[in-house]
mmCIF file of C-alpha atoms in Angstrom:
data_model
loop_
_atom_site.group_PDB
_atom_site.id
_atom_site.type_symbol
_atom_site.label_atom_id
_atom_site.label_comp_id
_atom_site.label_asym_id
_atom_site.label_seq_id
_atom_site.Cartn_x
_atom_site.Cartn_y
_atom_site.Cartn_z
ATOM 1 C CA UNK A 875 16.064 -22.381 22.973
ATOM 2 C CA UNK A 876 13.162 -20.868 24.517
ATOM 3 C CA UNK A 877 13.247 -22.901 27.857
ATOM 4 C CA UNK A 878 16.811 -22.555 27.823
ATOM 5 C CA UNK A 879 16.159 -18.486 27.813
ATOM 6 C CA UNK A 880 13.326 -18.514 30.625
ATOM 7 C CA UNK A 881 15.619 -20.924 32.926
ATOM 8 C CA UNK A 882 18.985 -18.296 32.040
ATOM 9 C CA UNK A 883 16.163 -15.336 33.310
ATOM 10 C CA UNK A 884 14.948 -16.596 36.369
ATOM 11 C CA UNK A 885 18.288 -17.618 37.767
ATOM 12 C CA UNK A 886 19.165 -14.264 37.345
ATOM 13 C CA UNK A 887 16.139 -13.196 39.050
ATOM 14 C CA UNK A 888 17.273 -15.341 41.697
ATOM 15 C CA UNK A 889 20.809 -14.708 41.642
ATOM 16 C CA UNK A 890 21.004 -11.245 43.593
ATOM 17 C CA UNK A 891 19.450 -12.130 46.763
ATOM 18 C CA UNK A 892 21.349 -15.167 46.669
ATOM 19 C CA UNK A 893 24.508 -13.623 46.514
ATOM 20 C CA UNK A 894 23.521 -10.580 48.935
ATOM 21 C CA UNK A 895 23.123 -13.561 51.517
ATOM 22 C CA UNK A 896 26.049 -15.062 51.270
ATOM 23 C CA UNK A 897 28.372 -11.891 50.865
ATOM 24 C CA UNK A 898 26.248 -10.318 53.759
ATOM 25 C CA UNK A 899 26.675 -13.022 56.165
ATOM 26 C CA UNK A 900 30.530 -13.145 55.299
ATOM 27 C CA UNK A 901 31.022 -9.361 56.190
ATOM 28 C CA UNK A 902 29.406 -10.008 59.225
ATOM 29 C CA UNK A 903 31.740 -12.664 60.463
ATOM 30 C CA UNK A 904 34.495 -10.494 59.213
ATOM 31 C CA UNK A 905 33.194 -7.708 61.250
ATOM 32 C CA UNK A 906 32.615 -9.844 64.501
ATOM 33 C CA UNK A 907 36.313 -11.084 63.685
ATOM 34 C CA UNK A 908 37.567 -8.080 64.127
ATOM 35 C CA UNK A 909 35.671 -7.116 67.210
ATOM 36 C CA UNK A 910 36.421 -9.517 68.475
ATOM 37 C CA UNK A 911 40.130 -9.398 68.284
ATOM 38 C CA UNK A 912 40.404 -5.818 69.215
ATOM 39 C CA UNK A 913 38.710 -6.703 72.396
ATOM 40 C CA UNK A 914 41.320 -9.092 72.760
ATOM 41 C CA UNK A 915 44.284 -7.243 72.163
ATOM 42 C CA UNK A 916 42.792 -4.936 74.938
ATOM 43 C CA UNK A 917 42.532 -7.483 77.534
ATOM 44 C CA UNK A 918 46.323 -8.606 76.624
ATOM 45 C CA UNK A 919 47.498 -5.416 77.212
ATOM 46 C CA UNK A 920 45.663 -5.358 80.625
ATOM 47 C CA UNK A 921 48.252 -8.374 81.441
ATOM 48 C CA UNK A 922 45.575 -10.997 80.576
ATOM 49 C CA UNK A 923 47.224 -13.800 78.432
ATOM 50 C CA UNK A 924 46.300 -14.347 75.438
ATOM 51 C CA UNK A 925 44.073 -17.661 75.324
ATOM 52 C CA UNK A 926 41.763 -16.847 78.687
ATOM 53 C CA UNK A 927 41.811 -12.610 76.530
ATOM 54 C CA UNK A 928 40.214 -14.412 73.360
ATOM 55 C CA UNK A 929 37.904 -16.401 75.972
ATOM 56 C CA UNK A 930 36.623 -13.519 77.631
ATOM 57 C CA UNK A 931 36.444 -11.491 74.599
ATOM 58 C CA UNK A 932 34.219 -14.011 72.824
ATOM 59 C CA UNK A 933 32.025 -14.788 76.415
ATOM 60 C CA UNK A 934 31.353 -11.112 76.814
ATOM 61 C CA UNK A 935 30.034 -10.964 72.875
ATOM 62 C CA UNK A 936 27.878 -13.789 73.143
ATOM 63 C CA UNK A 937 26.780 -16.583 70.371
ATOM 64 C CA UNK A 938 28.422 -15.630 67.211
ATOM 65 C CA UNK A 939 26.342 -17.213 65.091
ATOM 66 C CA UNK A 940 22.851 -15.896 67.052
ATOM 67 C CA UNK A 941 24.633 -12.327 66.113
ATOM 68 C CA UNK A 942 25.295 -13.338 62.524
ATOM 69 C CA UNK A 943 21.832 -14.615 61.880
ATOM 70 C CA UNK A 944 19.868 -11.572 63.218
ATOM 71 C CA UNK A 945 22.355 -9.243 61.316
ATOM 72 C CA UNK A 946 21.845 -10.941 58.460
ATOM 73 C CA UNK A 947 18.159 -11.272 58.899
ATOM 74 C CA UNK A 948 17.299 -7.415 59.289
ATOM 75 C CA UNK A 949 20.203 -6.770 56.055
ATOM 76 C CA UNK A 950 17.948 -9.618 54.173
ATOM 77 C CA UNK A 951 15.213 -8.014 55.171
ATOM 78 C CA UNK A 952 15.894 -4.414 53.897
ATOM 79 C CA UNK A 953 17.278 -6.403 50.717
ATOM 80 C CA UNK A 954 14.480 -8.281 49.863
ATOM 81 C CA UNK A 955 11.723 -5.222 49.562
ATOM 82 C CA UNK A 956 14.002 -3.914 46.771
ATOM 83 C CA UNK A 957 14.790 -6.853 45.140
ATOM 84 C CA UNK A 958 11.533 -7.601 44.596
ATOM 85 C CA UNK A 959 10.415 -4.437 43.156
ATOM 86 C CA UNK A 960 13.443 -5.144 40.708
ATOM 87 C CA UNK A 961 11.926 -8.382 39.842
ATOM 88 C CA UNK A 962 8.280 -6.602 39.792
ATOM 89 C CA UNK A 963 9.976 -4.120 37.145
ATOM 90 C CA UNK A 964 12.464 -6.540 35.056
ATOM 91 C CA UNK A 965 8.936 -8.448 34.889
ATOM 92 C CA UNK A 966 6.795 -6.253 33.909
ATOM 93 C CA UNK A 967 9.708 -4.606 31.220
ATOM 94 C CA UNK A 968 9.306 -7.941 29.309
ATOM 95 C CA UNK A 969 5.827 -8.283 29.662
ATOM 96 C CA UNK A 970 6.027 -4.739 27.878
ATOM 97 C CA UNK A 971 8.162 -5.543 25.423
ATOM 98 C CA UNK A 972 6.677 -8.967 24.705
ATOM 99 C CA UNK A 973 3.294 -6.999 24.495
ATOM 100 C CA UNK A 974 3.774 -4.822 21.856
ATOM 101 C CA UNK A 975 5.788 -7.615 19.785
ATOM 102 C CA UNK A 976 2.415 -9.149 19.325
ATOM 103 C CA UNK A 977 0.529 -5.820 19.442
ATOM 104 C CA UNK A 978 2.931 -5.150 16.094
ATOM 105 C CA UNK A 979 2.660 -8.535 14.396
ATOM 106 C CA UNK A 980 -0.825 -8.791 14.334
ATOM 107 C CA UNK A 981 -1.498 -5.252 13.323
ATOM 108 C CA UNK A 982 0.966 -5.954 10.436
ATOM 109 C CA UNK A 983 -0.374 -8.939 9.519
ATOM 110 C CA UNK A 984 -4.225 -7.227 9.476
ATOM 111 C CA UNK A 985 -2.674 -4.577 7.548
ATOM 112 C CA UNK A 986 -1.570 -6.638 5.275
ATOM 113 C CA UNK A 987 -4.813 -9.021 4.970
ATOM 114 C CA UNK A 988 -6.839 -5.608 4.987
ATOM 115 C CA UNK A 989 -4.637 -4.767 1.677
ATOM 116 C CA UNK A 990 -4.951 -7.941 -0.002
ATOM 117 C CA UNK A 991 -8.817 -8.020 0.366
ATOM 118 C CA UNK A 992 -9.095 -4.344 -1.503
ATOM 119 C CA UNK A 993 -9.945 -4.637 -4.713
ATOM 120 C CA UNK A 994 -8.613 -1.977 -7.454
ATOM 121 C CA UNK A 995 -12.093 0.611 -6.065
ATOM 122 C CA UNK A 996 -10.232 0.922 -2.258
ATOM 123 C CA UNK A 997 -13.032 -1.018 -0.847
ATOM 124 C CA UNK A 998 -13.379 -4.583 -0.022
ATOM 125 C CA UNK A 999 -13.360 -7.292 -2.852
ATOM 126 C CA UNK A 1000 -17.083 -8.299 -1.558
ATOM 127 C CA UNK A 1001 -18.287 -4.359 -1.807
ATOM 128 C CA UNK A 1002 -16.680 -4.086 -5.390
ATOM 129 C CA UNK A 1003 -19.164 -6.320 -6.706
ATOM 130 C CA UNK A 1004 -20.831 -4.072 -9.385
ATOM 131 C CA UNK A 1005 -21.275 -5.276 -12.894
ATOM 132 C CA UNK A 1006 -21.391 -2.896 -16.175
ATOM 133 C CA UNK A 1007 -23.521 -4.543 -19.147
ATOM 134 C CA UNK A 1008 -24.911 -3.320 -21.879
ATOM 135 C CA UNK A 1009 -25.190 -3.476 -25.746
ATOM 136 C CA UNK A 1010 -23.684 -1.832 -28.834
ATOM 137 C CA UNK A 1011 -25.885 -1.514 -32.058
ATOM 138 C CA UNK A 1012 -26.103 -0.179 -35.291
ATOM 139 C CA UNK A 1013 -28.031 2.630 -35.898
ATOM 140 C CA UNK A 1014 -30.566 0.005 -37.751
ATOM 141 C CA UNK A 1015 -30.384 -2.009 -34.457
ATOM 142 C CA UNK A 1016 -28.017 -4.530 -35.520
ATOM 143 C CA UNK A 1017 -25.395 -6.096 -33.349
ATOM 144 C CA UNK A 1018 -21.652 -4.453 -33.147
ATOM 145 C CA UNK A 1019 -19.238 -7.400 -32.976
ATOM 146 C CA UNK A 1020 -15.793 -6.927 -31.586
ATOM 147 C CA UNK A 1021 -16.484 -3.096 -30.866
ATOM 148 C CA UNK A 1022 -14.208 -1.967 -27.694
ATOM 149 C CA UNK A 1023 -15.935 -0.898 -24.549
ATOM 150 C CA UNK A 1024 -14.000 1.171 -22.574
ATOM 151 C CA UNK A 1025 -14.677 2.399 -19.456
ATOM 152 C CA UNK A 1026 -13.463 4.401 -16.361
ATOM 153 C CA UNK A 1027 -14.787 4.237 -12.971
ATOM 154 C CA UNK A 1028 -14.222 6.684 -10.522
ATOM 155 C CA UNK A 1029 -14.871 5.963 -6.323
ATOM 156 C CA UNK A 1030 -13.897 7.806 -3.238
ATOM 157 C CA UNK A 1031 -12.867 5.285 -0.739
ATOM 158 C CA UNK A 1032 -11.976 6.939 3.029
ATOM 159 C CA UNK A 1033 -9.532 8.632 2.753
ATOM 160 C CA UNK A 1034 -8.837 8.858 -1.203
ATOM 161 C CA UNK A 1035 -9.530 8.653 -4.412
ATOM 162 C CA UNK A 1036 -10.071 6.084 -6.904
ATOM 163 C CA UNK A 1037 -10.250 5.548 -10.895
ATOM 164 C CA UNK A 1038 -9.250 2.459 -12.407
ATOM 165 C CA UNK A 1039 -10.151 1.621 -16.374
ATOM 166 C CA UNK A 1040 -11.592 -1.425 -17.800
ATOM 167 C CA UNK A 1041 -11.821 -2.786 -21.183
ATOM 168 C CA UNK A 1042 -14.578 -4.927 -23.165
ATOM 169 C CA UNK A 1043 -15.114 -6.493 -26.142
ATOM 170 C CA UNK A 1044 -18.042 -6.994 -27.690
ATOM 171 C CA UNK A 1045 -19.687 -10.320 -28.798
ATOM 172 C CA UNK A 1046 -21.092 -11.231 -31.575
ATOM 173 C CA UNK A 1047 -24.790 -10.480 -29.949
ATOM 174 C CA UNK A 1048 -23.106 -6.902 -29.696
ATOM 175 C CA UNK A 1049 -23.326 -7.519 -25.855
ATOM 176 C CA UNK A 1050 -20.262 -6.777 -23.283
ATOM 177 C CA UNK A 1051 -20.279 -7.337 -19.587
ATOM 178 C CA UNK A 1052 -16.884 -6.052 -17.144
ATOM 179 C CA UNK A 1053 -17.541 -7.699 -13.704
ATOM 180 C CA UNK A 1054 -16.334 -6.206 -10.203
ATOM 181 C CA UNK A 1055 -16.613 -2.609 -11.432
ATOM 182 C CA UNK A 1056 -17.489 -0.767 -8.647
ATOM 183 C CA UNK A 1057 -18.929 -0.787 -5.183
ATOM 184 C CA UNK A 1058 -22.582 -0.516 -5.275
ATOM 185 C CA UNK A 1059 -23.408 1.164 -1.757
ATOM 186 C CA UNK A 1060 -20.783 3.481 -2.015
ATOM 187 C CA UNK A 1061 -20.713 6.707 -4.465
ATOM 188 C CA UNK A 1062 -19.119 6.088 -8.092
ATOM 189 C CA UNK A 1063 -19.448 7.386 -11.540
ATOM 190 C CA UNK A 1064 -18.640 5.985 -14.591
ATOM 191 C CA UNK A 1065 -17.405 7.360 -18.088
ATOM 192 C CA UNK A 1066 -17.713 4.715 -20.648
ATOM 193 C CA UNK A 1067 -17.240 5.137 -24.472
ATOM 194 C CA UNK A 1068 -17.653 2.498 -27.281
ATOM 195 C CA UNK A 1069 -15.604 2.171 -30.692
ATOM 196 C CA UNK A 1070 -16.227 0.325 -33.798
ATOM 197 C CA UNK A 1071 -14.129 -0.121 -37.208
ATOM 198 C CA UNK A 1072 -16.385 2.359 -39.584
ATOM 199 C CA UNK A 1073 -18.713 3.371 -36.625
ATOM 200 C CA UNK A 1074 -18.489 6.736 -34.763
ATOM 201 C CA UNK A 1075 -17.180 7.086 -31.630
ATOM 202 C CA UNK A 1076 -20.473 7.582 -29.038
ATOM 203 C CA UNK A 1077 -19.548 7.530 -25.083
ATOM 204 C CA UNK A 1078 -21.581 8.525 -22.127
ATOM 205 C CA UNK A 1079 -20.861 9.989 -18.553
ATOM 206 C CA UNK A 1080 -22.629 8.943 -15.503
ATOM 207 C CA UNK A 1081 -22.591 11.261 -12.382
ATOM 208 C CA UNK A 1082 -22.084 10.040 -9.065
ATOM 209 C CA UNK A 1083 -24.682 7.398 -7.838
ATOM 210 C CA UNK A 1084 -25.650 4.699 -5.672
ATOM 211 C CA UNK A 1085 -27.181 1.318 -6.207
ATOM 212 C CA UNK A 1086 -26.131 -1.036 -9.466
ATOM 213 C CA UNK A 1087 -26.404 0.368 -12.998
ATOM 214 C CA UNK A 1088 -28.856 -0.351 -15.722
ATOM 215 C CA UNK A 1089 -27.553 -2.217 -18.621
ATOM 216 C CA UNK A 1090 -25.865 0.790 -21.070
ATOM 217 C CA UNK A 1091 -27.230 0.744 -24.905
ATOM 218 C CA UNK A 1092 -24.693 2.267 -27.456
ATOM 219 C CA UNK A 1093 -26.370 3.164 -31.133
ATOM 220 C CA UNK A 1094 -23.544 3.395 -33.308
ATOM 221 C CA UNK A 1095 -24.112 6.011 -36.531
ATOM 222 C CA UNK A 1096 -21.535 4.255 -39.254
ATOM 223 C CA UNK A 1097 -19.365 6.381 -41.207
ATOM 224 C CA UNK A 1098 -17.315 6.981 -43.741
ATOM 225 C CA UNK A 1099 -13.714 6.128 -44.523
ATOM 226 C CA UNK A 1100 -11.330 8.626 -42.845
ATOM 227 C CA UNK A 1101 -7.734 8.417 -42.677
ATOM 228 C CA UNK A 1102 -4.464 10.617 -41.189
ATOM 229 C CA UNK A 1103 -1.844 10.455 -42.760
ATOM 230 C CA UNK A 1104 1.819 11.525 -41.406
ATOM 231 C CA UNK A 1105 4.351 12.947 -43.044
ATOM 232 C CA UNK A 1106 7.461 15.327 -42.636
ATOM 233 C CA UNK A 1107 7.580 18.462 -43.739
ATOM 234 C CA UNK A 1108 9.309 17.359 -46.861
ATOM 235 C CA UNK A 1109 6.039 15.095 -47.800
ATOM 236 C CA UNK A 1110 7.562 11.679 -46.295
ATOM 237 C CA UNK A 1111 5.853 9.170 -44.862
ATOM 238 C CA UNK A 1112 6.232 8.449 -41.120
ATOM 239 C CA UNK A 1113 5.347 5.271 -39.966
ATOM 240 C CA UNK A 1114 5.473 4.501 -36.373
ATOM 241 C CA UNK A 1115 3.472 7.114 -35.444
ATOM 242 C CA UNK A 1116 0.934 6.498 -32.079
ATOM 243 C CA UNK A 1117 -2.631 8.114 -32.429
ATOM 244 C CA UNK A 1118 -6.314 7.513 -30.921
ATOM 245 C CA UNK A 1119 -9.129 9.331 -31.013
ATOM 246 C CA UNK A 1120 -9.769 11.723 -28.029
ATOM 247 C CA UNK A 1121 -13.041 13.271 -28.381
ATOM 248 C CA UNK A 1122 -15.577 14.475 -30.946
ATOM 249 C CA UNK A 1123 -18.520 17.405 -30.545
ATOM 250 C CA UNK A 1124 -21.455 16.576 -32.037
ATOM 251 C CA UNK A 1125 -23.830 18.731 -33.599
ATOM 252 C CA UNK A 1126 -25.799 19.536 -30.502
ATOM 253 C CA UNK A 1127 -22.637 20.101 -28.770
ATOM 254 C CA UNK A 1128 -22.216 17.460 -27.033
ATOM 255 C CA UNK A 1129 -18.702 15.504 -26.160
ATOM 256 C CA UNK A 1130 -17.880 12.331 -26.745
ATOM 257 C CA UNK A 1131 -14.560 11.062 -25.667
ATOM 258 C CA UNK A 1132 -11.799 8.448 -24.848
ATOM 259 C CA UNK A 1133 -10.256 8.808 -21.256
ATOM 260 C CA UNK A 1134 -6.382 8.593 -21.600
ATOM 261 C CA UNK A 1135 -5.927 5.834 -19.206
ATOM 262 C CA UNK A 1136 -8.444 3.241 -20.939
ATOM 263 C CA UNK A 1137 -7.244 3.983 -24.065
ATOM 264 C CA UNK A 1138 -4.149 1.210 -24.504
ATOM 265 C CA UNK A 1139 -6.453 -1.284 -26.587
ATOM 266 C CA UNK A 1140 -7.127 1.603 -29.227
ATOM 267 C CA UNK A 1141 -4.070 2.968 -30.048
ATOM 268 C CA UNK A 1142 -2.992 2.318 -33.361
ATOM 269 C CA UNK A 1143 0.156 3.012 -35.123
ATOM 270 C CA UNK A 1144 1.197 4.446 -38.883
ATOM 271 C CA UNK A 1145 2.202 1.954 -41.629
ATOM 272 C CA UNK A 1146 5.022 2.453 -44.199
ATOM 273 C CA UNK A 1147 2.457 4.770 -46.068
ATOM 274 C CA UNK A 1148 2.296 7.189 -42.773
ATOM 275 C CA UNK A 1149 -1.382 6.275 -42.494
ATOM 276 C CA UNK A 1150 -4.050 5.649 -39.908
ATOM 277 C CA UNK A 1151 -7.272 4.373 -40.434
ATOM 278 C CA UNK A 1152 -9.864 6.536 -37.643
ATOM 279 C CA UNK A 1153 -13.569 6.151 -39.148
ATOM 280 C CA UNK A 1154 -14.966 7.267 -36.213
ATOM 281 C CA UNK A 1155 -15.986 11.345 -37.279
ATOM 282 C CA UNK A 1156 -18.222 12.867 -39.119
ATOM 283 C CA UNK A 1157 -17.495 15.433 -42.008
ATOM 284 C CA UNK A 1158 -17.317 19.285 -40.317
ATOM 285 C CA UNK A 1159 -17.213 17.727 -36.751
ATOM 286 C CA UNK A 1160 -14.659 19.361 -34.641
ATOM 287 C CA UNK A 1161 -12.428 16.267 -32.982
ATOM 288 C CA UNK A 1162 -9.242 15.961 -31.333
ATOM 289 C CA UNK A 1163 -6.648 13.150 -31.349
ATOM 290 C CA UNK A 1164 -3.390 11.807 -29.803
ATOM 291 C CA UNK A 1165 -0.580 11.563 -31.543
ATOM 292 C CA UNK A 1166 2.539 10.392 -30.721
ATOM 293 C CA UNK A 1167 5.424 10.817 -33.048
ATOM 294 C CA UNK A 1168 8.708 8.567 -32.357
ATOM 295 C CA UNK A 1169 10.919 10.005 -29.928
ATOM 296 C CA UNK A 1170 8.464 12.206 -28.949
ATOM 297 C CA UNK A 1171 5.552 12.670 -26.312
ATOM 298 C CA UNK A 1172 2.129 12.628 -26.235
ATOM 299 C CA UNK A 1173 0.182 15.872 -27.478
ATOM 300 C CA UNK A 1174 -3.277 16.435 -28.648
ATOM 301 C CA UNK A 1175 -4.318 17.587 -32.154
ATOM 302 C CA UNK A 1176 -7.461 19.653 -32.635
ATOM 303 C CA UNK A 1177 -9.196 19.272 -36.400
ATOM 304 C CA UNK A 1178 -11.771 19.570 -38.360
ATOM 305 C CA UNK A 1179 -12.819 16.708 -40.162
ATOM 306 C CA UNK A 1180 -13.170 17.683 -44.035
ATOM 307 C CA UNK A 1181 -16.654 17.993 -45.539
ATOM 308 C CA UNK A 1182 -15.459 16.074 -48.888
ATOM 309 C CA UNK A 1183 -11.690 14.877 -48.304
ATOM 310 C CA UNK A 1184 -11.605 11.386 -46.586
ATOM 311 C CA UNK A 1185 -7.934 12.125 -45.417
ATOM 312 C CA UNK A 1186 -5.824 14.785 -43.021
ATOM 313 C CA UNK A 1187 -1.995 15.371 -43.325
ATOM 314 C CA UNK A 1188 -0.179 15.903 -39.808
ATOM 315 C CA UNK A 1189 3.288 16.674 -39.070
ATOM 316 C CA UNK A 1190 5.668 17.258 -36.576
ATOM 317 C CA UNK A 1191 5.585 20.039 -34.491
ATOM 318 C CA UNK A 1192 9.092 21.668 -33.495
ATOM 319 C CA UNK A 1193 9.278 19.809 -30.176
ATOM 320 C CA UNK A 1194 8.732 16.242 -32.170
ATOM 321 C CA UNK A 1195 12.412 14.209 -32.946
ATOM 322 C CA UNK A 1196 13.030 12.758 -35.464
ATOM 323 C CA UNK A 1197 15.358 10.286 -36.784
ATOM 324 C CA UNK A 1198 15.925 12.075 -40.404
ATOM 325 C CA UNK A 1199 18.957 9.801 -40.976
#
């Protein structure tokens, strides 16, 4: 198909002066025609006949086809400077075209690579090579099994910004490792938080650095039984109701707390009793939870854990729907 195209193009870059030749060289001979017998006619009506008028005209002319020739040859002439500038132009207009077709394709195609080697940080899958380790304990030192490690790692590739959440689970050394984290010659910072069944909920931020992180140690305090418990406003139980702890302030003030978007592998739901089991306070700490009633968004809760009571009764607020039939 292709050498049928190029063949198609360059007859018709040939065609035009090929044609100009032959239609030049045929108005010429028409023109000398008629010269010719107009200078016949004239002689005829001199009182030359006919035959020896046509003789004369023609000897007095000269050699028809030397006249044809050099006509044709200074027409040619003229027509050949511009005909090759057309061919210079048609040339060069597919040279153009055919130019950028590949200028596009390979662009698109290095786009394309260039977005398939980015990992989740926005920089290359060999700069996002940074590993977060560490260990959850007891508060006696002994190993957390099955705790959830949850972090959130925040970069600022050109043009952008960056934070993607990962999830761990401890093993039963109490040890966690999430691999291709973040970049480690580029600027990051990482908010990671660790949860146990009966253990309080203990997370750290780290501010933006360089270089790869030290292994992170999580002491776990345990705690006491603590559950929340739904209900209407008429005292039933609502099961189906989302909630996760959000954050906790210690007694020196400090906050410890669950980002939103790492938070899928913590969210529990209600049981037929309206309960949730959330051991992860301590009595007269000031904590606040998602809760998601059915039907209903998202919204945060602000409590105070009890000092004595190992239970909290929430209910719907006037924007939650429910389903009362």
């Amino acid at each position: 198909m292709l050498r049928n195209w190029i063949q198609t193009l360059f007859s018709y870059l040939r065609l035009p002066l090929i044609a100009h030749a032959d239609r030049e060289m045929n108005e010429i001979r028409e023109e000398i025609a008629f010269h010719l017998s107009s200078s016949a006619e004239e002689k005829c009506e001199a009182g030359m006949d006919q035959q020896k008028s046509q003789q004369t005209a023609l000897e007095q002319f000269g050699d028809v086809n030397s006249v044809v020739q050099d006509c044709c040859h200074v027409s040619l002439s003229r027509h050949v400077f511009w005909h090759r500038i057309h061919q210079i132009l048609t040339l060069g207009l597919i040279c153009a075209v055919g130019f950028l077709f590949w200028f596009y394709t390979q662009n698109k195609s290095a786009t394309n690579s260039d977005l398939a080697a980015l990992a989740p940080s926005g920089y290359s899958l060999a700069e996002t090579n940074g590993v977060i380790r560490g260990t959850v304990v007891t508060d006696r030192g002994k190993p957390v099994n099955a705790a959830h490690v949850l972090a959130v790692v925040k970069t600022w590739p050109p043009n952008g910004f960056r934070q993607n959440s990962y999830t761990a689970i401890t093993h039963a050394d109490g040890t966690f490792l999430i691999k291709n984290a973040y970049p480690p010659q580029q600027d990051y910072e990482v908010q990671i938080a660790a949860l146990a069944e009966g253990h309080l909920l203990q997370s750290e931020y780290i501010s933006m650095r360089q270089g790869s992180l030290k292994p992170v140690r999580f002491q776990l305090k345990e705690t006491a039984p603590f559950v929340l418990r739904f209900e209407s406003h008429d005292g039933t139980p609502i099961a189906g109701v989302s909630a996760f702890p959000f954050e906790r302030v210690d007694k020196n003030g400090a906050e410890h707390c669950v980002y939103f978007c790492s938070a899928e592998p913590i969210v529990q739901k209600s049981n037929a009793t309206g309960t949730v089991s959330m051991p992860h306070f301590l009595p007269g700490e000031h904590v606040t939870v998602y809760v998601r009633f059915p039907d209903s968004d998202w919204q945060t809760r602000q409590l105070v854990v009890p000092q004595k009571a190992n239970e909290l009764v929430l209910t719907p607020s006037e924007n939650d729907k429910l389903d009362d039939g």
